[in-house]
GROMACS .gro file of N, CA and C in nm:
model
  429
    1MET      N    1  15.605   3.536   9.490
    1MET     CA    2  15.477   3.601   9.468
    1MET      C    3  15.380   3.562   9.580
    2ILE      N    4  15.303   3.658   9.629
    2ILE     CA    5  15.206   3.632   9.737
    2ILE      C    6  15.079   3.576   9.676
    3ASP      N    7  15.035   3.463   9.731
    3ASP     CA    8  14.910   3.401   9.688
    3ASP      C    9  14.794   3.496   9.720
    4LYS      N   10  14.698   3.510   9.630
    4LYS     CA   11  14.586   3.602   9.650
    4LYS      C   12  14.505   3.568   9.775
    5LEU      N   13  14.485   3.440   9.802
    5LEU     CA   14  14.412   3.401   9.922
    5LEU      C   15  14.483   3.454  10.046
    6HIS      N   16  14.615   3.438  10.053
    6HIS     CA   17  14.691   3.487  10.168
    6HIS      C   18  14.684   3.639  10.176
    7TYR      N   19  14.691   3.704  10.064
    7TYR     CA   20  14.687   3.850  10.058
    7TYR      C   21  14.555   3.902  10.116
    8TYR      N   22  14.443   3.852  10.068
    8TYR     CA   23  14.312   3.900  10.111
    8TYR      C   24  14.277   3.853  10.253
    9HIS      N   25  14.303   3.727  10.282
    9HIS     CA   26  14.276   3.678  10.418
    9HIS      C   27  14.363   3.751  10.519
   10GLY      N   28  14.490   3.772  10.484
   10GLY     CA   29  14.581   3.842  10.573
   10GLY      C   30  14.532   3.982  10.606
   11ALA      N   31  14.485   4.054  10.506
   11ALA     CA   32  14.433   4.189  10.529
   11ALA      C   33  14.314   4.187  10.624
   12ALA      N   34  14.226   4.090  10.606
   12ALA     CA   35  14.107   4.080  10.693
   12ALA      C   36  14.147   4.045  10.836
   13ILE      N   37  14.236   3.950  10.853
   13ILE     CA   38  14.278   3.906  10.986
   13ILE      C   39  14.357   4.017  11.057
   14VAL      N   40  14.443   4.086  10.986
   14VAL     CA   41  14.520   4.195  11.047
   14VAL      C   42  14.427   4.303  11.100
   15SER      N   43  14.320   4.333  11.029
   15SER     CA   44  14.228   4.435  11.077
   15SER      C   45  14.160   4.392  11.208
   16LEU      N   46  14.141   4.262  11.227
   16LEU     CA   47  14.088   4.212  11.355
   16LEU      C   48  14.190   4.230  11.466
   17LEU      N   49  14.315   4.198  11.435
   17LEU     CA   50  14.421   4.210  11.535
   17LEU      C   51  14.447   4.355  11.574
   18GLU      N   52  14.433   4.446  11.480
   18GLU     CA   53  14.455   4.587  11.509
   18GLU      C   54  14.347   4.644  11.599
   19GLU      N   55  14.227   4.591  11.589
   19GLU     CA   56  14.117   4.640  11.672
   19GLU      C   57  14.140   4.606  11.819
   20ASP      N   58  14.190   4.486  11.844
   20ASP     CA   59  14.217   4.443  11.982
   20ASP      C   60  14.333   4.345  11.977
   21GLY      N   61  14.444   4.383  12.034
   21GLY     CA   62  14.564   4.299  12.032
   21GLY      C   63  14.553   4.172  12.112
   22ASN      N   64  14.444   4.154  12.185
   22ASN     CA   65  14.425   4.037  12.270
   22ASN      C   66  14.342   3.929  12.201
   23VAL      N   67  14.361   3.915  12.071
   23VAL     CA   68  14.286   3.817  11.992
   23VAL      C   69  14.381   3.708  11.945
   24SER      N   70  14.338   3.582  11.963
   24SER     CA   71  14.417   3.472  11.909
   24SER      C   72  14.348   3.420  11.784
   25VAL      N   73  14.428   3.388  11.684
   25VAL     CA   74  14.376   3.341  11.556
   25VAL      C   75  14.446   3.212  11.520
   26LYS      N   76  14.365   3.109  11.486
   26LYS     CA   77  14.419   2.981  11.441
   26LYS      C   78  14.352   2.943  11.311
   27LYS      N   79  14.430   2.895  11.217
   27LYS     CA   80  14.375   2.847  11.089
   27LYS      C   81  14.301   2.717  11.114
   28LYS      N   82  14.185   2.703  11.054
   28LYS     CA   83  14.104   2.582  11.069
   28LYS      C   84  14.055   2.540  10.931
   29GLY      N   85  14.124   2.446  10.869
   29GLY     CA   86  14.081   2.396  10.739
   29GLY      C   87  14.088   2.501  10.630
   30LEU      N   88  14.012   2.478  10.526
   30LEU     CA   89  14.010   2.569  10.411
   30LEU      C   90  13.924   2.690  10.440
   31LEU      N   91  13.979   2.807  10.419
   31LEU     CA   92  13.907   2.933  10.425
   31LEU      C   93  13.855   2.973  10.562
   32GLY      N   94  13.896   2.903  10.668
   32GLY     CA   95  13.842   2.936  10.798
   32GLY      C   96  13.947   2.959  10.904
   33TYR      N   97  13.907   3.034  11.006
   33TYR     CA   98  13.993   3.067  11.119
   33TYR      C   99  13.910   3.061  11.246
   34VAL      N  100  13.975   3.027  11.356
   34VAL     CA  101  13.909   3.026  11.485
   34VAL      C  102  13.966   3.140  11.567
   35ILE      N  103  13.877   3.224  11.618
   35ILE     CA  104  13.916   3.339  11.697
   35ILE      C  105  13.891   3.307  11.844
   36ASN      N  106  13.995   3.324  11.925
   36ASN     CA  107  13.987   3.302  12.070
   36ASN      C  108  13.924   3.167  12.107
   37ASN      N  109  13.947   3.067  12.026
   37ASN     CA  110  13.897   2.931  12.049
   37ASN      C  111  13.746   2.921  12.062
   38GLU      N  112  13.673   3.021  12.012
   38GLU     CA  113  13.528   3.015  12.027
   38GLU      C  114  13.445   3.063  11.909
   39VAL      N  115  13.504   3.132  11.813
   39VAL     CA  116  13.428   3.182  11.698
   39VAL      C  117  13.496   3.134  11.571
   40PHE      N  118  13.418   3.072  11.482
   40PHE     CA  119  13.471   3.032  11.352
   40PHE      C  120  13.443   3.145  11.254
   41VAL      N  121  13.549   3.189  11.186
   41VAL     CA  122  13.538   3.295  11.086
   41VAL      C  123  13.559   3.232  10.949
   42PHE      N  124  13.458   3.244  10.866
   42PHE     CA  125  13.463   3.191  10.729
   42PHE      C  126  13.481   3.309  10.635
   43LEU      N  127  13.589   3.308  10.558
   43LEU     CA  128  13.619   3.419  10.468
   43LEU      C  129  13.602   3.378  10.322
   44LYS      N  130  13.545   3.470  10.246
   44LYS     CA  131  13.538   3.456  10.101
   44LYS      C  132  13.588   3.589  10.046
   45TYR      N  133  13.656   3.584   9.932
   45TYR     CA  134  13.706   3.708   9.874
   45TYR      C  135  13.681   3.714   9.725
   46THR      N  136  13.680   3.837   9.676
   46THR     CA  137  13.679   3.862   9.533
   46THR      C  138  13.783   3.969   9.504
   47THR      N  139  13.846   3.958   9.390
   47THR     CA  140  13.947   4.057   9.350
   47THR      C  141  13.884   4.173   9.273
   48LYS      N  142  13.755   4.164   9.248
   48LYS     CA  143  13.686   4.269   9.173
   48LYS      C  144  13.701   4.403   9.246
   49ALA      N  145  13.734   4.506   9.172
   49ALA     CA  146  13.764   4.635   9.232
   49ALA      C  147  13.639   4.715   9.272
   50ARG      N  148  13.531   4.698   9.201
   50ARG     CA  149  13.414   4.784   9.224
   50ARG      C  150  13.288   4.706   9.256
   51SER      N  151  13.199   4.774   9.323
   51SER     CA  152  13.068   4.721   9.360
   51SER      C  153  12.985   4.697   9.234
   52PRO      N  154  12.901   4.595   9.233
   52PRO     CA  155  12.872   4.499   9.339
   52PRO      C  156  12.971   4.382   9.339
   53TRP      N  157  12.985   4.319   9.455
   53TRP     CA  158  13.071   4.203   9.471
   53TRP      C  159  12.982   4.082   9.497
   54LYS      N  160  13.003   3.976   9.420
   54LYS     CA  161  12.919   3.857   9.432
   54LYS      C  162  13.002   3.738   9.478
   55PHE      N  163  12.948   3.661   9.571
   55PHE     CA  164  13.018   3.547   9.630
   55PHE      C  165  12.931   3.422   9.617
   56SER      N  166  12.988   3.314   9.565
   56SER     CA  167  12.917   3.188   9.549
   56SER      C  168  12.937   3.100   9.671
   57PHE      N  169  12.836   3.024   9.703
   57PHE     CA  170  12.842   2.928   9.813
   57PHE      C  171  12.796   2.794   9.760
   58ASP      N  172  12.890   2.699   9.752
   58ASP     CA  173  12.853   2.565   9.706
   58ASP      C  174  12.817   2.479   9.828
   59GLN      N  175  12.781   2.355   9.802
   59GLN     CA  176  12.740   2.266   9.910
   59GLN      C  177  12.853   2.245  10.011
   60GLU      N  178  12.976   2.239   9.963
   60GLU     CA  179  13.091   2.222  10.052
   60GLU      C  180  13.105   2.341  10.148
   61ASP      N  181  13.082   2.462  10.099
   61ASP     CA  182  13.086   2.581  10.186
   61ASP      C  183  12.978   2.574  10.293
   62VAL      N  184  12.858   2.538  10.252
   62VAL     CA  185  12.745   2.528  10.345
   62VAL      C  186  12.773   2.421  10.450
   63ASP      N  187  12.819   2.304  10.406
   63ASP     CA  188  12.850   2.195  10.499
   63ASP      C  189  12.961   2.234  10.597
   64ARG      N  190  13.063   2.302  10.547
   64ARG     CA  191  13.173   2.347  10.633
   64ARG      C  192  13.120   2.438  10.744
   65CYS      N  193  13.035   2.532  10.707
   65CYS     CA  194  12.979   2.624  10.806
   65CYS      C  195  12.890   2.550  10.907
   66LEU      N  196  12.809   2.458  10.859
   66LEU     CA  197  12.723   2.382  10.950
   66LEU      C  198  12.806   2.299  11.048
   67ASN      N  199  12.913   2.238  10.999
   67ASN     CA  200  13.002   2.161  11.087
   67ASN      C  201  13.069   2.250  11.190
   68MET      N  202  13.114   2.367  11.148
   68MET     CA  203  13.179   2.460  11.240
   68MET      C  204  13.078   2.519  11.338
   69LYS      N  205  12.954   2.534  11.297
   69LYS     CA  206  12.848   2.582  11.387
   69LYS      C  207  12.827   2.483  11.499
   70SER      N  208  12.827   2.354  11.467
   70SER     CA  209  12.809   2.253  11.571
   70SER      C  210  12.931   2.243  11.661
   71GLU      N  211  13.050   2.271  11.607
   71GLU     CA  212  13.172   2.262  11.686
   71GLU      C  213  13.197   2.386  11.772
   72TYR      N  214  13.172   2.506  11.718
   72TYR     CA  215  13.204   2.629  11.789
   72TYR      C  216  13.082   2.709  11.834
   73GLY      N  217  12.969   2.687  11.771
   73GLY     CA  218  12.848   2.758  11.812
   73GLY      C  219  12.831   2.894  11.747
   74THR      N  220  12.939   2.962  11.717
   74THR     CA  221  12.931   3.096  11.660
   74THR      C  222  13.012   3.103  11.531
   75ILE      N  223  12.947   3.155  11.428
   75ILE     CA  224  13.014   3.171  11.299
   75ILE      C  225  12.997   3.315  11.253
   76VAL      N  226  13.104   3.370  11.198
   76VAL     CA  227  13.101   3.501  11.136
   76VAL      C  228  13.148   3.482  10.992
   77LEU      N  229  13.075   3.541  10.899
   77LEU     CA  230  13.113   3.537  10.758
   77LEU      C  231  13.175   3.672  10.722
   78GLY      N  232  13.294   3.667  10.666
   78GLY     CA  233  13.360   3.789  10.618
   78GLY      C  234  13.369   3.785  10.467
   79LEU      N  235  13.298   3.875  10.403
   79LEU     CA  236  13.302   3.886  10.257
   79LEU      C  237  13.401   3.996  10.222
   80ILE      N  238  13.517   3.956  10.170
   80ILE     CA  239  13.623   4.052  10.139
   80ILE      C  240  13.597   4.108  10.000
   81CYS      N  241  13.558   4.234   9.997
   81CYS     CA  242  13.514   4.300   9.874
   81CYS      C  243  13.631   4.372   9.808
   82GLY      N  244  13.719   4.295   9.742
   82GLY     CA  245  13.837   4.352   9.678
   82GLY      C  246  13.915   4.436   9.777
   83GLY      N  247  13.956   4.554   9.738
   83GLY     CA  248  14.028   4.643   9.827
   83GLY      C  249  13.936   4.736   9.904
   84ASP      N  250  13.804   4.720   9.890
   84ASP     CA  251  13.708   4.810   9.952
   84ASP      C  252  13.694   4.788  10.102
   85GLY      N  253  13.687   4.664  10.144
   85GLY     CA  254  13.666   4.634  10.285
   85GLY      C  255  13.607   4.495  10.302
   86VAL      N  256  13.568   4.466  10.426
   86VAL     CA  257  13.511   4.336  10.459
   86VAL      C  258  13.368   4.357  10.507
   87CYS      N  259  13.273   4.294  10.441
   87CYS     CA  260  13.133   4.297  10.481
   87CYS      C  261  13.112   4.181  10.578
   88ALA      N  262  13.083   4.213  10.705
   88ALA     CA  263  13.071   4.111  10.810
   88ALA      C  264  12.926   4.073  10.832
   89LEU      N  265  12.901   3.941  10.831
   89LEU     CA  266  12.767   3.891  10.853
   89LEU      C  267  12.767   3.786  10.965
   90THR      N  268  12.663   3.787  11.045
   90THR     CA  269  12.646   3.681  11.145
   90THR      C  270  12.594   3.557  11.074
   91TRP      N  271  12.596   3.444  11.143
   91TRP     CA  272  12.544   3.321  11.084
   91TRP      C  273  12.393   3.333  11.060
   92ASP      N  274  12.321   3.398  11.151
   92ASP     CA  275  12.177   3.415  11.131
   92ASP      C  276  12.148   3.496  11.004
   93GLU      N  277  12.224   3.600  10.981
   93GLU     CA  278  12.206   3.680  10.859
   93GLU      C  279  12.239   3.597  10.736
   94THR      N  280  12.347   3.520  10.744
   94THR     CA  281  12.388   3.435  10.632
   94THR      C  282  12.280   3.332  10.601
   95GLN      N  283  12.226   3.269  10.705
   95GLN     CA  284  12.120   3.170  10.685
   95GLN      C  285  11.999   3.232  10.616
   96SER      N  286  11.963   3.353  10.656
   96SER     CA  287  11.845   3.416  10.596
   96SER      C  288  11.869   3.446  10.448
   97LEU      N  289  11.994   3.469  10.410
   97LEU     CA  290  12.025   3.500  10.271
   97LEU      C  291  12.034   3.376  10.183
   98LEU      N  292  12.075   3.263  10.241
   98LEU     CA  293  12.096   3.140  10.164
   98LEU      C  294  11.997   3.029  10.196
   99ASP      N  295  11.933   3.036  10.312
   99ASP     CA  296  11.843   2.929  10.359
   99ASP      C  297  11.917   2.795  10.369
  100ILE      N  298  12.043   2.802  10.410
  100ILE     CA  299  12.130   2.684  10.428
  100ILE      C  300  12.134   2.595  10.304
  101ARG      N  301  12.139   2.659  10.188
  101ARG     CA  302  12.152   2.588  10.060
  101ARG      C  303  12.260   2.656   9.978
  102PRO      N  304  12.314   2.586   9.880
  102PRO     CA  305  12.407   2.653   9.790
  102PRO      C  306  12.338   2.772   9.723
  103GLY      N  307  12.415   2.876   9.698
  103GLY     CA  308  12.358   2.995   9.636
  103GLY      C  309  12.463   3.104   9.626
  104TRP      N  310  12.421   3.228   9.640
  104TRP     CA  311  12.512   3.341   9.627
  104TRP      C  312  12.470   3.453   9.722
  105ILE      N  313  12.569   3.537   9.752
  105ILE     CA  314  12.544   3.659   9.829
  105ILE      C  315  12.615   3.772   9.756
  106SER      N  316  12.545   3.883   9.742
  106SER     CA  317  12.601   4.002   9.677
  106SER      C  318  12.606   4.116   9.777
  107ALA      N  319  12.721   4.183   9.783
  107ALA     CA  320  12.736   4.303   9.866
  107ALA      C  321  12.765   4.419   9.771
  108GLN      N  322  12.697   4.528   9.793
  108GLN     CA  323  12.721   4.644   9.709
  108GLN      C  324  12.711   4.771   9.793
  109ARG      N  325  12.786   4.871   9.754
  109ARG     CA  326  12.777   4.999   9.824
  109ARG      C  327  12.828   5.112   9.735
  110LYS      N  328  12.773   5.228   9.761
  110LYS     CA  329  12.820   5.350   9.697
  110LYS      C  330  12.921   5.415   9.789
  111HIS      N  331  12.996   5.510   9.737
  111HIS     CA  332  13.098   5.581   9.813
  111HIS      C  333  13.038   5.638   9.943
  112ASN      N  334  13.106   5.616  10.054
  112ASN     CA  335  13.066   5.665  10.187
  112ASN      C  336  12.933   5.610  10.236
  113GLU      N  337  12.891   5.495  10.186
  113GLU     CA  338  12.768   5.432  10.233
  113GLU      C  339  12.800   5.294  10.290
  114SER      N  340  12.699   5.231  10.348
  114SER     CA  341  12.712   5.096  10.402
  114SER      C  342  12.682   4.993  10.294
  115TYR      N  343  12.711   4.865  10.326
  115TYR     CA  344  12.686   4.757  10.231
  115TYR      C  345  12.539   4.718  10.228
  116LYS      N  346  12.484   4.712  10.109
  116LYS     CA  347  12.351   4.655  10.087
  116LYS      C  348  12.377   4.509  10.051
  117VAL      N  349  12.311   4.416  10.121
  117VAL     CA  350  12.342   4.274  10.103
  117VAL      C  351  12.217   4.199  10.057
  118ILE      N  352  12.235   4.125   9.948
  118ILE     CA  353  12.127   4.047   9.888
  118ILE      C  354  12.177   3.904   9.870
  119GLY      N  355  12.090   3.807   9.895
  119GLY     CA  356  12.126   3.667   9.875
  119GLY      C  357  12.035   3.601   9.775
  120SER      N  358  12.064   3.475   9.744
  120SER     CA  359  11.985   3.402   9.645
  120SER      C  360  11.843   3.375   9.695
  121VAL      N  361  11.819   3.386   9.827
  121VAL     CA  362  11.687   3.359   9.884
  121VAL      C  363  11.617   3.487   9.930
  122SER      N  364  11.693   3.580   9.987
  122SER     CA  365  11.632   3.703  10.038
  122SER      C  366  11.736   3.814  10.045
  123LYS      N  367  11.698   3.927  10.102
  123LYS     CA  368  11.792   4.037  10.123
  123LYS      C  369  11.781   4.083  10.268
  124LEU      N  370  11.888   4.146  10.316
  124LEU     CA  371  11.885   4.200  10.452
  124LEU      C  372  11.807   4.331  10.452
  125ARG      N  373  11.731   4.352  10.556
  125ARG     CA  374  11.650   4.473  10.566
  125ARG      C  375  11.735   4.596  10.593
  126ARG      N  376  11.843   4.577  10.668
  126ARG     CA  377  11.928   4.691  10.701
  126ARG      C  378  12.063   4.677  10.632
  127LYS      N  379  12.131   4.789  10.614
  127LYS     CA  380  12.263   4.787  10.554
  127LYS      C  381  12.368   4.754  10.660
  128ILE      N  382  12.480   4.700  10.614
  128ILE     CA  383  12.590   4.661  10.702
  128ILE      C  384  12.697   4.771  10.697
  129PRO      N  385  12.727   4.833  10.812
  129PRO     CA  386  12.831   4.937  10.813
  129PRO      C  387  12.968   4.882  10.772
  130VAL      N  388  13.047   4.963  10.707
  130VAL     CA  389  13.180   4.922  10.662
  130VAL      C  390  13.268   4.881  10.780
  131GLY      N  391  13.257   4.950  10.892
  131GLY     CA  392  13.340   4.922  11.009
  131GLY      C  393  13.294   4.807  11.094
  132ARG      N  394  13.191   4.736  11.054
  132ARG     CA  395  13.137   4.628  11.136
  132ARG      C  396  13.234   4.511  11.151
  133TRP      N  397  13.321   4.490  11.053
  133TRP     CA  398  13.408   4.372  11.054
  133TRP      C  399  13.482   4.357  11.186
  134ALA      N  400  13.560   4.456  11.223
  134ALA     CA  401  13.637   4.447  11.348
  134ALA      C  402  13.545   4.447  11.469
  135ASN      N  403  13.439   4.523  11.464
  135ASN     CA  404  13.348   4.534  11.577
  135ASN      C  405  13.266   4.409  11.602
  136ILE      N  406  13.230   4.337  11.498
  136ILE     CA  407  13.147   4.218  11.516
  136ILE      C  408  13.222   4.112  11.596
  137ILE      N  409  13.350   4.099  11.573
  137ILE     CA  410  13.429   4.003  11.648
  137ILE      C  411  13.435   4.045  11.795
  138SER      N  412  13.458   4.173  11.822
  138SER     CA  413  13.464   4.222  11.958
  138SER      C  414  13.330   4.201  12.030
  139GLU      N  415  13.221   4.225  11.962
  139GLU     CA  416  13.089   4.206  12.021
  139GLU      C  417  13.063   4.059  12.054
  140ILE      N  418  13.100   3.970  11.964
  140ILE     CA  419  13.071   3.828  11.982
  140ILE      C  420  13.167   3.765  12.084
  141VAL      N  421  13.296   3.794  12.070
  141VAL     CA  422  13.396   3.729  12.153
  141VAL      C  423  13.405   3.796  12.290
  142LYS      N  424  13.367   3.922  12.299
  142LYS     CA  425  13.378   3.998  12.424
  142LYS      C  426  13.521   3.998  12.475
  143CYS      N  427  13.614   4.041  12.387
  143CYS     CA  428  13.757   4.042  12.420
  143CYS      C  429  13.786   4.126  12.542
   0.00000   0.00000   0.00000
């Protein structure tokens, strides 16, 4: 039987590889991956089939991201929304939603729309396009 973490993380990572075959991916600790030795990707997933999707962030998650920020400089958060897609957030967006404290982030969208993202501290002013996941890595890494 395939572990759910492997199933969801695998789907997210494969979509990165399909966008640009010149991407290297290395596992780094729990729930994280390093892309091209310069970007830390932190993934969270939910198996819930429909919007809204809510993700919890405990102190360990926050500390992990802060440590990876100091080590790699760039962090991307991928919120895997069941089978719907991956909502990609930059570290700056994530910080604005959580204020570097434990909390939650919710992503929601209607059919053929972008993700509306709300956090325990604030909400994003703009919606996140569904296709941003693969593109955000390309923009940051400049493959």
